[in-house]
Amino acid sequence: MTSGIGAGPRTVVLVSGSGTNLQAIIDAVAAGSLAVELVAVLSDKPEAFGLERARRAGIPDIAVGYNTFAQRADAEHALAARLASLEPDIVVLAGFMRILPASVVEAHTGRMLNIHPSLLPKFRGLHTYRRALEAGETWHGSTVHFVTPELDAGPALIQYRVRIAPDDTEDSLAARVQQGEYRIYPRAIDWVATGRARLTDAGAELDGAILAAPVIEDELPA
Ligand code: GRF
């Protein structure tokens, strides 16, 4: 069985892109504030910079290049097999831009987290910054939630909120929201790793109480 960095539940991170959230997770493990063992980073894109971040940190990196398969179902099967072979306790989606088959999600119920750049249930899906600006929202942010088969709809644990400024652009808003993602995602993963957070039939639970709403962390004034 592979081994990576850190100590705690075996955790696999799935990435498709630059992996700045992955980096925050790696840094939290290295700093001792996130109690997981990062056993592998898995990507659907061999060129994802997140895989390079894994290599630099001494974490096994695995690519299942979706584009090398004739059928998407074959790629999904290959990814599911690699993931299963790693025997993860926790699966972290960190900018993973594929929809996982329901069977993969269900195999990790309560042990799979995602971070989505909106204040869910608002703006599920893509282009969340543009849509929030176009809608004239006052607040935007990011949500860490348990993954369920319905896209971006699983019970939320924590949200980072920023107030939208009149001169905000998609880029300026994204930059501020992402700074908050690096704070809330390692924290939420640690809650799951240490058993503080669980998924129950009644929703997400933290420290023994069902969350009627996610924990909210607001951006500090500049
Ligand atoms: C994050 O902003 C996250 O909200 C979304 O995808 C982005 C991934 O960025 N799911 P990175 O790859 O972690 O830099």
CSV table of C-alpha atoms and ligand atoms in Angstrom, one decimal:
chain,number,residue,atom,x,y,z
A,1,MET,CA,0.0,0.0,0.0
A,2,THR,CA,1.3,3.5,-0.8
A,3,SER,CA,2.3,5.9,1.9
A,4,GLY,CA,2.5,9.7,1.6
A,5,ILE,CA,2.9,12.5,4.1
A,6,GLY,CA,1.3,13.2,7.4
A,7,ALA,CA,-0.5,10.9,9.9
A,8,GLY,CA,-4.2,10.1,10.2
A,9,PRO,CA,-6.9,8.8,8.0
A,10,ARG,CA,-5.7,7.8,4.5
A,11,THR,CA,-6.7,10.7,2.3
A,12,VAL,CA,-6.6,11.0,-1.5
A,13,VAL,CA,-7.0,14.4,-3.2
A,14,LEU,CA,-8.5,14.7,-6.7
A,15,VAL,CA,-7.4,17.7,-8.8
A,16,SER,CA,-7.8,18.8,-12.4
A,17,GLY,CA,-5.9,22.1,-12.4
A,18,SER,CA,-3.5,24.3,-10.6
A,19,GLY,CA,-4.0,22.8,-7.2
A,20,THR,CA,-3.8,25.8,-5.0
A,21,ASN,CA,-6.3,24.3,-2.6
A,22,LEU,CA,-4.2,21.1,-2.6
A,23,GLN,CA,-1.2,23.2,-1.7
A,24,ALA,CA,-3.1,24.7,1.3
A,25,ILE,CA,-3.9,21.1,2.3
A,26,ILE,CA,-0.3,20.0,2.0
A,27,ASP,CA,0.9,23.0,4.0
A,28,ALA,CA,-1.7,22.3,6.7
A,29,VAL,CA,-0.5,18.7,7.0
A,30,ALA,CA,3.1,19.8,7.1
A,31,ALA,CA,2.3,22.4,9.8
A,32,GLY,CA,0.5,19.8,11.9
A,33,SER,CA,-2.9,21.4,11.8
A,34,LEU,CA,-4.5,18.8,9.6
A,35,ALA,CA,-4.5,15.2,10.9
A,36,VAL,CA,-4.5,13.2,7.7
A,37,GLU,CA,-2.1,11.1,5.8
A,38,LEU,CA,-2.0,12.3,2.2
A,39,VAL,CA,-1.5,9.0,0.4
A,40,ALA,CA,-1.9,10.2,-3.2
A,41,VAL,CA,-3.0,12.9,-5.5
A,42,LEU,CA,-5.1,11.7,-8.5
A,43,SER,CA,-5.9,13.7,-11.6
A,44,ASP,CA,-7.9,13.2,-14.8
A,45,LYS,CA,-5.3,15.4,-16.5
A,46,PRO,CA,-1.6,14.3,-16.7
A,47,GLU,CA,-0.6,18.0,-17.1
A,48,ALA,CA,-2.4,19.3,-14.1
A,49,PHE,CA,0.0,21.4,-12.0
A,50,GLY,CA,-1.5,19.8,-8.9
A,51,LEU,CA,0.4,16.6,-9.7
A,52,GLU,CA,3.6,18.6,-9.7
A,53,ARG,CA,2.8,20.0,-6.3
A,54,ALA,CA,2.3,16.5,-5.1
A,55,ARG,CA,5.6,15.3,-6.5
A,56,ARG,CA,7.4,18.3,-4.9
A,57,ALA,CA,5.8,17.4,-1.5
A,58,GLY,CA,6.7,13.7,-1.7
A,59,ILE,CA,3.2,12.5,-2.3
A,60,PRO,CA,2.5,9.8,-4.9
A,61,ASP,CA,0.9,11.3,-8.0
A,62,ILE,CA,-1.4,9.4,-10.3
A,63,ALA,CA,-2.9,10.5,-13.7
A,64,VAL,CA,-5.8,8.8,-15.3
A,65,GLY,CA,-5.9,10.8,-18.5
A,66,TYR,CA,-9.5,10.9,-19.5
A,67,ASN,CA,-8.6,12.0,-23.0
A,68,THR,CA,-6.7,8.8,-23.6
A,69,PHE,CA,-9.9,6.7,-23.4
A,70,ALA,CA,-12.3,6.3,-26.3
A,71,GLN,CA,-15.3,6.2,-23.9
A,72,ARG,CA,-15.9,8.3,-20.9
A,73,ALA,CA,-17.2,5.3,-19.0
A,74,ASP,CA,-13.9,3.6,-19.5
A,75,ALA,CA,-12.0,6.5,-18.0
A,76,GLU,CA,-14.4,6.7,-15.1
A,77,HIS,CA,-13.9,2.9,-14.5
A,78,ALA,CA,-10.1,3.3,-14.6
A,79,LEU,CA,-10.2,6.2,-12.2
A,80,ALA,CA,-12.6,4.4,-9.8
A,81,ALA,CA,-10.3,1.4,-9.9
A,82,ARG,CA,-7.2,3.5,-9.0
A,83,LEU,CA,-9.1,5.3,-6.3
A,84,ALA,CA,-10.3,2.0,-4.8
A,85,SER,CA,-6.9,0.5,-4.9
A,86,LEU,CA,-5.6,3.3,-2.6
A,87,GLU,CA,-8.1,2.3,0.0
A,88,PRO,CA,-8.9,5.9,1.1
A,89,ASP,CA,-10.7,6.8,4.3
A,90,ILE,CA,-11.3,10.3,3.0
A,91,VAL,CA,-11.6,11.6,-0.6
A,92,VAL,CA,-11.1,15.3,-1.2
A,93,LEU,CA,-12.2,17.0,-4.4
A,94,ALA,CA,-10.0,20.1,-4.9
A,95,GLY,CA,-10.8,21.6,-8.3
A,96,PHE,CA,-11.7,18.2,-9.8
A,97,MET,CA,-13.7,19.2,-12.9
A,98,ARG,CA,-15.3,15.8,-13.6
A,99,ILE,CA,-18.6,14.5,-12.3
A,100,LEU,CA,-17.9,11.2,-10.6
A,101,PRO,CA,-20.2,8.3,-11.2
A,102,ALA,CA,-22.8,7.8,-8.4
A,103,SER,CA,-21.3,4.5,-7.6
A,104,VAL,CA,-18.0,6.1,-6.7
A,105,VAL,CA,-19.7,8.8,-4.6
A,106,GLU,CA,-21.8,6.2,-2.8
A,107,ALA,CA,-18.7,4.1,-2.0
A,108,HIS,CA,-17.4,7.1,0.0
A,109,THR,CA,-20.6,8.5,1.5
A,110,GLY,CA,-19.8,10.8,4.4
A,111,ARG,CA,-16.1,10.6,3.6
A,112,MET,CA,-15.9,12.7,0.4
A,113,LEU,CA,-15.7,16.5,0.4
A,114,ASN,CA,-15.8,19.1,-2.2
A,115,ILE,CA,-15.2,22.9,-2.3
A,116,HIS,CA,-17.4,24.9,-4.5
A,117,PRO,CA,-16.9,28.6,-5.2
A,118,SER,CA,-20.3,29.9,-4.3
A,119,LEU,CA,-22.5,30.3,-1.2
A,120,LEU,CA,-24.5,27.1,-1.9
A,121,PRO,CA,-27.3,26.5,-2.6
A,122,LYS,CA,-26.8,29.6,-4.8
A,123,PHE,CA,-24.9,29.1,-8.1
A,124,ARG,CA,-24.4,25.4,-8.4
A,125,GLY,CA,-22.3,24.5,-11.5
A,126,LEU,CA,-19.9,26.6,-13.4
A,127,HIS,CA,-19.0,30.3,-13.8
A,128,THR,CA,-20.1,31.1,-10.3
A,129,TYR,CA,-18.2,34.4,-10.1
A,130,ARG,CA,-19.7,35.8,-13.3
A,131,ARG,CA,-23.2,34.7,-12.3
A,132,ALA,CA,-22.9,36.2,-8.9
A,133,LEU,CA,-21.8,39.6,-10.3
A,134,GLU,CA,-24.5,39.5,-13.0
A,135,ALA,CA,-27.1,38.7,-10.4
A,136,GLY,CA,-26.1,41.8,-8.4
A,137,GLU,CA,-25.4,39.7,-5.3
A,138,THR,CA,-24.1,41.5,-2.2
A,139,TRP,CA,-22.1,38.5,-0.9
A,140,HIS,CA,-20.2,35.7,-2.6
A,141,GLY,CA,-17.9,33.0,-1.3
A,142,SER,CA,-17.1,29.3,-1.2
A,143,THR,CA,-18.6,26.3,0.4
A,144,VAL,CA,-17.1,23.0,1.7
A,145,HIS,CA,-19.8,20.3,1.5
A,146,PHE,CA,-20.2,16.5,1.7
A,147,VAL,CA,-20.5,15.1,-1.8
A,148,THR,CA,-23.7,13.3,-2.7
A,149,PRO,CA,-24.7,12.0,-6.1
A,150,GLU,CA,-26.5,15.3,-6.9
A,151,LEU,CA,-24.0,17.9,-8.1
A,152,ASP,CA,-23.1,20.6,-5.6
A,153,ALA,CA,-26.1,19.6,-3.5
A,154,GLY,CA,-24.6,17.7,-0.5
A,155,PRO,CA,-24.9,19.1,3.1
A,156,ALA,CA,-22.6,22.0,3.7
A,157,LEU,CA,-20.1,22.3,6.6
A,158,ILE,CA,-18.5,25.7,6.3
A,159,GLN,CA,-18.7,28.8,4.0
A,160,TYR,CA,-16.3,31.6,3.5
A,161,ARG,CA,-18.1,34.9,2.7
A,162,VAL,CA,-16.8,38.0,1.1
A,163,ARG,CA,-18.8,41.2,0.5
A,164,ILE,CA,-18.9,42.1,-3.2
A,165,ALA,CA,-17.4,45.5,-3.8
A,166,PRO,CA,-18.8,47.8,-6.6
A,167,ASP,CA,-15.5,47.6,-8.6
A,168,ASP,CA,-15.1,43.8,-8.2
A,169,THR,CA,-14.4,41.8,-11.3
A,170,GLU,CA,-14.5,38.0,-11.7
A,171,ASP,CA,-10.8,37.9,-11.1
A,172,SER,CA,-10.7,40.2,-8.1
A,173,LEU,CA,-13.6,38.3,-6.5
A,174,ALA,CA,-12.0,34.9,-7.2
A,175,ALA,CA,-8.7,36.0,-5.7
A,176,ARG,CA,-10.3,37.1,-2.5
A,177,VAL,CA,-12.6,34.0,-2.2
A,178,GLN,CA,-9.7,31.7,-2.9
A,179,GLN,CA,-7.7,33.1,0.0
A,180,GLY,CA,-10.6,32.0,2.2
A,181,GLU,CA,-10.8,28.6,0.6
A,182,TYR,CA,-7.2,27.9,1.8
A,183,ARG,CA,-8.5,28.6,5.3
A,184,ILE,CA,-11.8,26.7,5.4
A,185,TYR,CA,-10.9,23.6,3.4
A,186,PRO,CA,-8.1,22.2,5.6
A,187,ARG,CA,-10.2,23.0,8.6
A,188,ALA,CA,-13.2,21.1,7.3
A,189,ILE,CA,-11.1,18.1,6.3
A,190,ASP,CA,-9.7,18.0,9.8
A,191,TRP,CA,-13.2,18.0,11.3
A,192,VAL,CA,-14.0,14.9,9.2
A,193,ALA,CA,-10.6,13.3,9.9
A,194,THR,CA,-11.0,13.7,13.7
A,195,GLY,CA,-14.6,12.6,13.7
A,196,ARG,CA,-15.9,16.1,14.7
A,197,ALA,CA,-18.0,16.3,11.5
A,198,ARG,CA,-20.1,13.5,10.1
A,199,LEU,CA,-22.8,13.1,7.5
A,200,THR,CA,-26.1,11.8,9.0
A,201,ASP,CA,-29.5,11.2,7.5
A,202,ALA,CA,-30.5,14.5,9.0
A,203,GLY,CA,-27.6,16.4,7.4
A,204,ALA,CA,-24.1,17.5,8.3
A,205,GLU,CA,-23.3,17.2,12.0
A,206,LEU,CA,-20.5,19.1,13.8
A,207,ASP,CA,-19.5,18.3,17.4
A,208,GLY,CA,-22.7,16.3,17.9
A,209,ALA,CA,-25.2,18.9,16.6
A,210,ILE,CA,-26.9,18.9,13.3
A,211,LEU,CA,-25.9,22.0,11.4
A,212,ALA,CA,-29.1,24.0,10.5
A,213,ALA,CA,-26.8,26.1,8.4
A,214,PRO,CA,-23.1,25.9,7.6
A,215,VAL,CA,-20.5,27.5,9.8
A,216,ILE,CA,-19.8,31.0,8.3
A,217,GLU,CA,-16.5,32.7,8.2
A,218,ASP,CA,-16.4,36.2,6.9
A,219,GLU,CA,-13.5,37.9,5.2
A,220,LEU,CA,-11.8,40.3,7.5
A,221,PRO,CA,-12.1,44.0,6.5
A,222,ALA,CA,-9.1,45.1,4.5
B,1,GRF,C1,-11.3,26.3,-6.4
B,1,GRF,O1,-11.4,27.7,-6.4
B,1,GRF,C2,-12.6,25.6,-6.0
B,1,GRF,O2,-13.5,26.5,-5.5
B,1,GRF,C3,-13.1,25.1,-7.3
B,1,GRF,O3,-12.0,24.9,-8.2
B,1,GRF,C4,-11.0,25.8,-7.8
B,1,GRF,C5,-9.7,25.0,-7.9
B,1,GRF,O4,-8.6,25.8,-7.8
B,1,GRF,N1,-13.8,23.8,-7.1
B,1,GRF,P1,-7.2,25.1,-7.4
B,1,GRF,O5,-6.9,24.0,-8.4
B,1,GRF,O6,-7.3,24.6,-6.0
B,1,GRF,O7,-6.2,26.2,-7.5
